[in-house]
Amino acid sequence: MQRLRLAEGVPEGLEVWRLALDLNAPVADEDDRLLSQAEWQRAQRLRHHADVVRAVATRAALRRLLSARTGVAPEKLVFTQNAYGKPALENTDGPAFNVSHSGHVALIALAPGGAVGVDIERCRPEAELAPLQGLVQSPSEQLDHARDSSALPFMERWVVKEAVLKALGLGIADHLRSLSITSSLGPPGTYHLKHSLPVSSPLQAWPLPAPSGYAAALGYVDMAHVACGVGAIKREYPAALPNYQRHLLTHYLQDSNF
């Protein structure tokens, strides 16, 4: 497991760790025994061996990292989750965290304060992703894309939005078009985001180093500046996508949101 070097300007204390996964290897016993019964059962319901390896190895790595920062044995850590499935430590002081995995790579982000989100995705040809443009891009982004063929690549735009929404702990599909990202990075290497969510301070996001063929991003928000809770955001911004469009998104982009 490798700790990534983050962009200048990332708040102090934020960490991102990258885990290389051998999807053909058997599930490691030392990983398997760290999982709770519910986690183990959830992993065993996965249809493909590679998915089981991804789930178990990533969860075990997360437990080890959190154990080192809380002093609680990794197998003793207990998690809770919000209405959208974003987990947090239960009855234990420790960092906020978020996890993403795609292909042979997993990312784990830790934050001592505030809320953090991370996303990594395997890149796909832009033409293959064309059906998703209208589901992901805000109206202003669609105009920019029509005017400028060098606009931010779709997958880069996607991982930034998902990382920020995961930091907020929101349903991702419902709020993708509430965020707009300029095609250039502002100093010091920070994405410039505009949004219509009830958050009083700017949402922050940075690119992450990723293996060839992947795109990755880190999102962060100081929760002290969130004007209302997640429940209020849900009431003000009801589900934006009908079910068939949700299925289209999940068909193209598979990821873990824990």
Tab-separated table of C-alpha atoms in Angstrom:
chain	number	residue	atom	x	y	z
A	1	MET	CA	0.000	0.000	0.000
A	2	GLN	CA	1.383	3.389	-1.051
A	3	ARG	CA	0.648	6.802	0.450
A	4	LEU	CA	0.104	9.289	-2.366
A	5	ARG	CA	1.726	12.679	-2.551
A	6	LEU	CA	-1.119	15.201	-2.633
A	7	ALA	CA	-1.396	18.554	-4.388
A	8	GLU	CA	-0.132	21.669	-2.695
A	9	GLY	CA	-2.988	23.317	-0.829
A	10	VAL	CA	-4.701	20.122	0.329
A	11	PRO	CA	-5.709	20.661	3.996
A	12	GLU	CA	-3.179	19.404	6.505
A	13	GLY	CA	-3.794	15.889	7.735
A	14	LEU	CA	-5.576	14.553	4.650
A	15	GLU	CA	-4.138	11.248	3.453
A	16	VAL	CA	-4.803	9.098	0.408
A	17	TRP	CA	-3.488	5.552	0.160
A	18	ARG	CA	-3.377	3.474	-3.022
A	19	LEU	CA	-3.696	-0.290	-2.968
A	20	ALA	CA	-2.671	-2.484	-5.915
A	21	LEU	CA	-4.947	-5.520	-6.177
A	22	ASP	CA	-4.154	-8.963	-7.562
A	23	LEU	CA	-7.615	-9.992	-8.696
A	24	ASN	CA	-6.526	-13.519	-9.617
A	25	ALA	CA	-5.109	-14.316	-6.183
A	26	PRO	CA	-7.143	-16.137	-3.537
A	27	VAL	CA	-8.654	-14.035	-0.770
A	28	ALA	CA	-5.953	-13.596	1.873
A	29	ASP	CA	-6.757	-15.238	5.212
A	30	GLU	CA	-5.214	-12.298	7.076
A	31	ASP	CA	-7.683	-9.988	5.306
A	32	ASP	CA	-10.715	-12.252	5.588
A	33	ARG	CA	-10.510	-12.573	9.365
A	34	LEU	CA	-10.597	-8.797	9.900
A	35	LEU	CA	-14.070	-8.394	8.382
A	36	SER	CA	-17.288	-8.368	10.362
A	37	GLN	CA	-19.822	-11.095	9.657
A	38	ALA	CA	-21.988	-8.629	7.703
A	39	GLU	CA	-19.011	-7.520	5.589
A	40	TRP	CA	-18.003	-11.111	4.917
A	41	GLN	CA	-21.550	-12.069	3.910
A	42	ARG	CA	-21.804	-9.052	1.607
A	43	ALA	CA	-18.523	-10.013	-0.077
A	44	GLN	CA	-19.630	-13.629	-0.527
A	45	ARG	CA	-22.758	-12.498	-2.372
A	46	LEU	CA	-20.618	-11.007	-5.142
A	47	ARG	CA	-20.722	-13.115	-8.285
A	48	HIS	CA	-17.145	-12.777	-9.534
A	49	HIS	CA	-13.958	-13.746	-7.722
A	50	ALA	CA	-12.295	-10.458	-8.690
A	51	ASP	CA	-15.094	-8.516	-7.002
A	52	VAL	CA	-14.696	-10.566	-3.817
A	53	VAL	CA	-10.933	-9.920	-3.754
A	54	ARG	CA	-11.511	-6.204	-4.319
A	55	ALA	CA	-14.079	-5.940	-1.543
A	56	VAL	CA	-12.206	-7.974	1.070
A	57	ALA	CA	-8.715	-6.567	0.443
A	58	THR	CA	-9.926	-2.971	0.400
A	59	ARG	CA	-12.039	-3.312	3.538
A	60	ALA	CA	-9.201	-5.021	5.405
A	61	ALA	CA	-6.767	-2.272	4.367
A	62	LEU	CA	-9.232	0.376	5.572
A	63	ARG	CA	-9.593	-1.383	8.922
A	64	ARG	CA	-5.808	-1.505	9.360
A	65	LEU	CA	-5.410	2.199	8.589
A	66	LEU	CA	-8.209	3.171	10.975
A	67	SER	CA	-6.844	0.875	13.672
A	68	ALA	CA	-3.467	2.613	13.503
A	69	ARG	CA	-5.170	5.972	14.105
A	70	THR	CA	-7.662	4.936	16.794
A	71	GLY	CA	-5.792	2.312	18.780
A	72	VAL	CA	-8.718	-0.088	18.326
A	73	ALA	CA	-7.961	-3.532	16.915
A	74	PRO	CA	-8.957	-3.616	13.229
A	75	GLU	CA	-11.440	-6.467	13.690
A	76	LYS	CA	-13.090	-4.607	16.612
A	77	LEU	CA	-13.978	-1.454	14.672
A	78	VAL	CA	-17.711	-0.902	14.176
A	79	PHE	CA	-19.206	1.153	11.350
A	80	THR	CA	-22.448	3.022	10.930
A	81	GLN	CA	-23.775	4.624	7.739
A	82	ASN	CA	-26.034	7.435	6.591
A	83	ALA	CA	-29.138	7.171	4.421
A	84	TYR	CA	-27.004	7.041	1.255
A	85	GLY	CA	-24.707	4.295	2.545
A	86	LYS	CA	-21.693	6.456	3.434
A	87	PRO	CA	-20.063	4.880	6.495
A	88	ALA	CA	-18.399	6.368	9.550
A	89	LEU	CA	-16.864	4.939	12.691
A	90	GLU	CA	-19.391	4.216	15.426
A	91	ASN	CA	-18.607	5.096	19.055
A	92	THR	CA	-14.943	5.686	18.232
A	93	ASP	CA	-13.056	8.929	17.731
A	94	GLY	CA	-11.193	8.675	14.473
A	95	PRO	CA	-10.793	10.184	11.035
A	96	ALA	CA	-13.455	10.547	8.399
A	97	PHE	CA	-12.769	8.196	5.506
A	98	ASN	CA	-13.863	7.224	2.039
A	99	VAL	CA	-12.974	4.395	-0.321
A	100	SER	CA	-13.129	3.825	-4.067
A	101	HIS	CA	-11.960	0.974	-6.251
A	102	SER	CA	-11.919	0.258	-9.949
A	103	GLY	CA	-10.118	-2.454	-11.855
A	104	HIS	CA	-6.869	-3.388	-10.102
A	105	VAL	CA	-6.655	-0.235	-7.968
A	106	ALA	CA	-8.248	0.908	-4.704
A	107	LEU	CA	-7.977	4.290	-2.970
A	108	ILE	CA	-8.564	5.040	0.710
A	109	ALA	CA	-8.839	8.660	1.883
A	110	LEU	CA	-8.591	9.748	5.531
A	111	ALA	CA	-9.358	13.174	7.012
A	112	PRO	CA	-8.921	14.177	10.688
A	113	GLY	CA	-11.595	16.863	10.322
A	114	GLY	CA	-14.301	17.742	7.828
A	115	ALA	CA	-15.601	15.245	5.286
A	116	VAL	CA	-13.665	13.524	2.527
A	117	GLY	CA	-14.528	11.732	-0.700
A	118	VAL	CA	-12.390	9.916	-3.233
A	119	ASP	CA	-13.049	8.347	-6.610
A	120	ILE	CA	-11.095	6.361	-9.173
A	121	GLU	CA	-12.408	5.045	-12.482
A	122	ARG	CA	-10.978	3.224	-15.462
A	123	CYS	CA	-11.074	5.500	-18.487
A	124	ARG	CA	-13.289	4.655	-21.444
A	125	PRO	CA	-13.402	6.129	-24.953
A	126	GLU	CA	-15.285	9.432	-25.024
A	127	ALA	CA	-17.552	8.131	-27.805
A	128	GLU	CA	-18.601	5.181	-25.637
A	129	LEU	CA	-19.585	7.577	-22.832
A	130	ALA	CA	-21.569	9.948	-25.054
A	131	PRO	CA	-24.969	8.681	-23.761
A	132	LEU	CA	-23.999	9.854	-20.264
A	133	GLN	CA	-23.042	13.432	-21.121
A	134	GLY	CA	-26.499	14.848	-20.468
A	135	LEU	CA	-26.839	12.911	-17.202
A	136	VAL	CA	-23.553	14.128	-15.733
A	137	GLN	CA	-22.838	17.574	-17.168
A	138	SER	CA	-24.555	20.704	-15.890
A	139	PRO	CA	-26.155	22.990	-18.519
A	140	SER	CA	-23.130	25.325	-18.427
A	141	GLU	CA	-20.755	22.384	-18.871
A	142	GLN	CA	-22.717	21.167	-21.882
A	143	LEU	CA	-22.355	24.609	-23.466
A	144	ASP	CA	-18.626	24.655	-22.738
A	145	HIS	CA	-18.228	21.182	-24.208
A	146	ALA	CA	-20.081	22.185	-27.385
A	147	ARG	CA	-17.881	25.283	-27.810
A	148	ASP	CA	-14.535	23.767	-26.842
A	149	SER	CA	-13.469	20.295	-27.921
A	150	SER	CA	-10.544	20.492	-25.460
A	151	ALA	CA	-12.896	20.723	-22.471
A	152	LEU	CA	-12.187	18.577	-19.430
A	153	PRO	CA	-12.393	14.863	-20.378
A	154	PHE	CA	-15.591	13.163	-19.286
A	155	MET	CA	-13.944	10.695	-16.896
A	156	GLU	CA	-11.955	13.432	-15.176
A	157	ARG	CA	-15.136	15.449	-14.752
A	158	TRP	CA	-16.937	12.381	-13.425
A	159	VAL	CA	-14.359	11.495	-10.730
A	160	VAL	CA	-14.218	15.085	-9.465
A	161	LYS	CA	-17.991	15.264	-9.102
A	162	GLU	CA	-18.267	11.855	-7.490
A	163	ALA	CA	-15.461	12.611	-5.012
A	164	VAL	CA	-17.156	15.858	-3.921
A	165	LEU	CA	-20.615	14.304	-3.617
A	166	LYS	CA	-19.183	11.379	-1.673
A	167	ALA	CA	-17.559	13.867	0.700
A	168	LEU	CA	-20.978	15.421	1.268
A	169	GLY	CA	-22.488	11.962	1.740
A	170	LEU	CA	-25.161	12.489	-0.908
A	171	GLY	CA	-26.762	10.261	-3.502
A	172	ILE	CA	-24.429	10.689	-6.443
A	173	ALA	CA	-26.800	10.265	-9.394
A	174	ASP	CA	-29.241	12.870	-8.092
A	175	HIS	CA	-26.764	15.742	-7.834
A	176	LEU	CA	-24.203	15.365	-10.626
A	177	ARG	CA	-25.724	18.237	-12.596
A	178	SER	CA	-25.702	20.513	-9.527
A	179	LEU	CA	-21.908	20.810	-9.877
A	180	SER	CA	-19.953	22.552	-12.635
A	181	ILE	CA	-16.200	22.258	-13.141
A	182	THR	CA	-14.115	24.623	-15.216
A	183	SER	CA	-11.780	23.025	-17.728
A	184	SER	CA	-8.682	24.483	-16.073
A	185	LEU	CA	-7.093	23.990	-12.673
A	186	GLY	CA	-6.762	26.976	-10.381
A	187	PRO	CA	-3.742	27.458	-8.126
A	188	PRO	CA	-2.500	25.456	-6.362
A	189	GLY	CA	-3.728	22.601	-8.540
A	190	THR	CA	-7.316	22.855	-7.284
A	191	TYR	CA	-10.371	22.347	-9.472
A	192	HIS	CA	-12.636	25.382	-9.633
A	193	LEU	CA	-16.185	24.269	-8.835
A	194	LYS	CA	-19.503	26.057	-9.012
A	195	HIS	CA	-22.561	24.497	-7.428
A	196	SER	CA	-26.171	25.032	-6.432
A	197	LEU	CA	-26.057	22.985	-3.229
A	198	PRO	CA	-26.673	24.652	0.180
A	199	VAL	CA	-23.014	24.741	1.212
A	200	SER	CA	-21.705	28.117	2.346
A	201	SER	CA	-18.009	27.515	1.691
A	202	PRO	CA	-16.514	26.426	-1.640
A	203	LEU	CA	-16.317	22.713	-2.222
A	204	GLN	CA	-12.743	21.617	-2.825
A	205	ALA	CA	-11.312	18.997	-5.160
A	206	TRP	CA	-7.883	18.003	-6.411
A	207	PRO	CA	-6.578	15.568	-9.024
A	208	LEU	CA	-4.875	12.444	-7.720
A	209	PRO	CA	-2.003	10.564	-9.333
A	210	ALA	CA	-3.397	7.441	-10.972
A	211	PRO	CA	-2.024	4.560	-13.045
A	212	SER	CA	-2.187	4.845	-16.814
A	213	GLY	CA	-5.752	4.368	-18.021
A	214	TYR	CA	-7.371	5.633	-14.815
A	215	ALA	CA	-8.678	8.975	-13.553
A	216	ALA	CA	-8.871	9.854	-9.848
A	217	ALA	CA	-9.818	12.796	-7.651
A	218	LEU	CA	-10.065	13.834	-4.005
A	219	GLY	CA	-12.971	15.894	-2.630
A	220	TYR	CA	-13.219	17.710	0.707
A	221	VAL	CA	-15.683	19.921	2.554
A	222	ASP	CA	-15.493	21.510	5.987
A	223	MET	CA	-18.806	20.281	7.407
A	224	ALA	CA	-18.940	23.280	9.760
A	225	HIS	CA	-19.810	25.333	6.674
A	226	VAL	CA	-22.661	23.142	5.429
A	227	ALA	CA	-25.735	25.336	5.727
A	228	CYS	CA	-28.095	22.416	6.311
A	229	GLY	CA	-27.907	18.698	6.843
A	230	VAL	CA	-28.000	15.982	4.223
A	231	GLY	CA	-31.707	15.470	4.919
A	232	ALA	CA	-32.414	19.097	4.043
A	233	ILE	CA	-30.397	18.813	0.844
A	234	LYS	CA	-32.434	15.735	-0.065
A	235	ARG	CA	-35.711	17.615	0.510
A	236	GLU	CA	-34.602	20.660	-1.468
A	237	TYR	CA	-33.134	18.598	-4.297
A	238	PRO	CA	-35.389	15.578	-4.855
A	239	ALA	CA	-34.274	12.667	-7.009
A	240	ALA	CA	-33.249	14.137	-10.347
A	241	LEU	CA	-33.029	10.975	-12.428
A	242	PRO	CA	-35.720	8.427	-13.262
A	243	ASN	CA	-34.808	4.799	-12.673
A	244	TYR	CA	-33.906	3.979	-16.276
A	245	GLN	CA	-31.297	6.758	-16.277
A	246	ARG	CA	-29.886	5.526	-12.967
A	247	HIS	CA	-29.508	2.072	-14.509
A	248	LEU	CA	-27.689	3.612	-17.470
A	249	LEU	CA	-25.165	5.284	-15.156
A	250	THR	CA	-24.523	2.154	-13.123
A	251	HIS	CA	-24.201	0.061	-16.299
A	252	TYR	CA	-21.248	2.161	-17.445
A	253	LEU	CA	-19.635	3.089	-14.143
A	254	GLN	CA	-19.204	0.570	-11.344
A	255	ASP	CA	-17.741	1.747	-8.032
A	256	SER	CA	-17.790	1.302	-4.290
A	257	ASN	CA	-19.172	4.117	-2.208
A	258	PHE	CA	-17.918	3.124	1.205
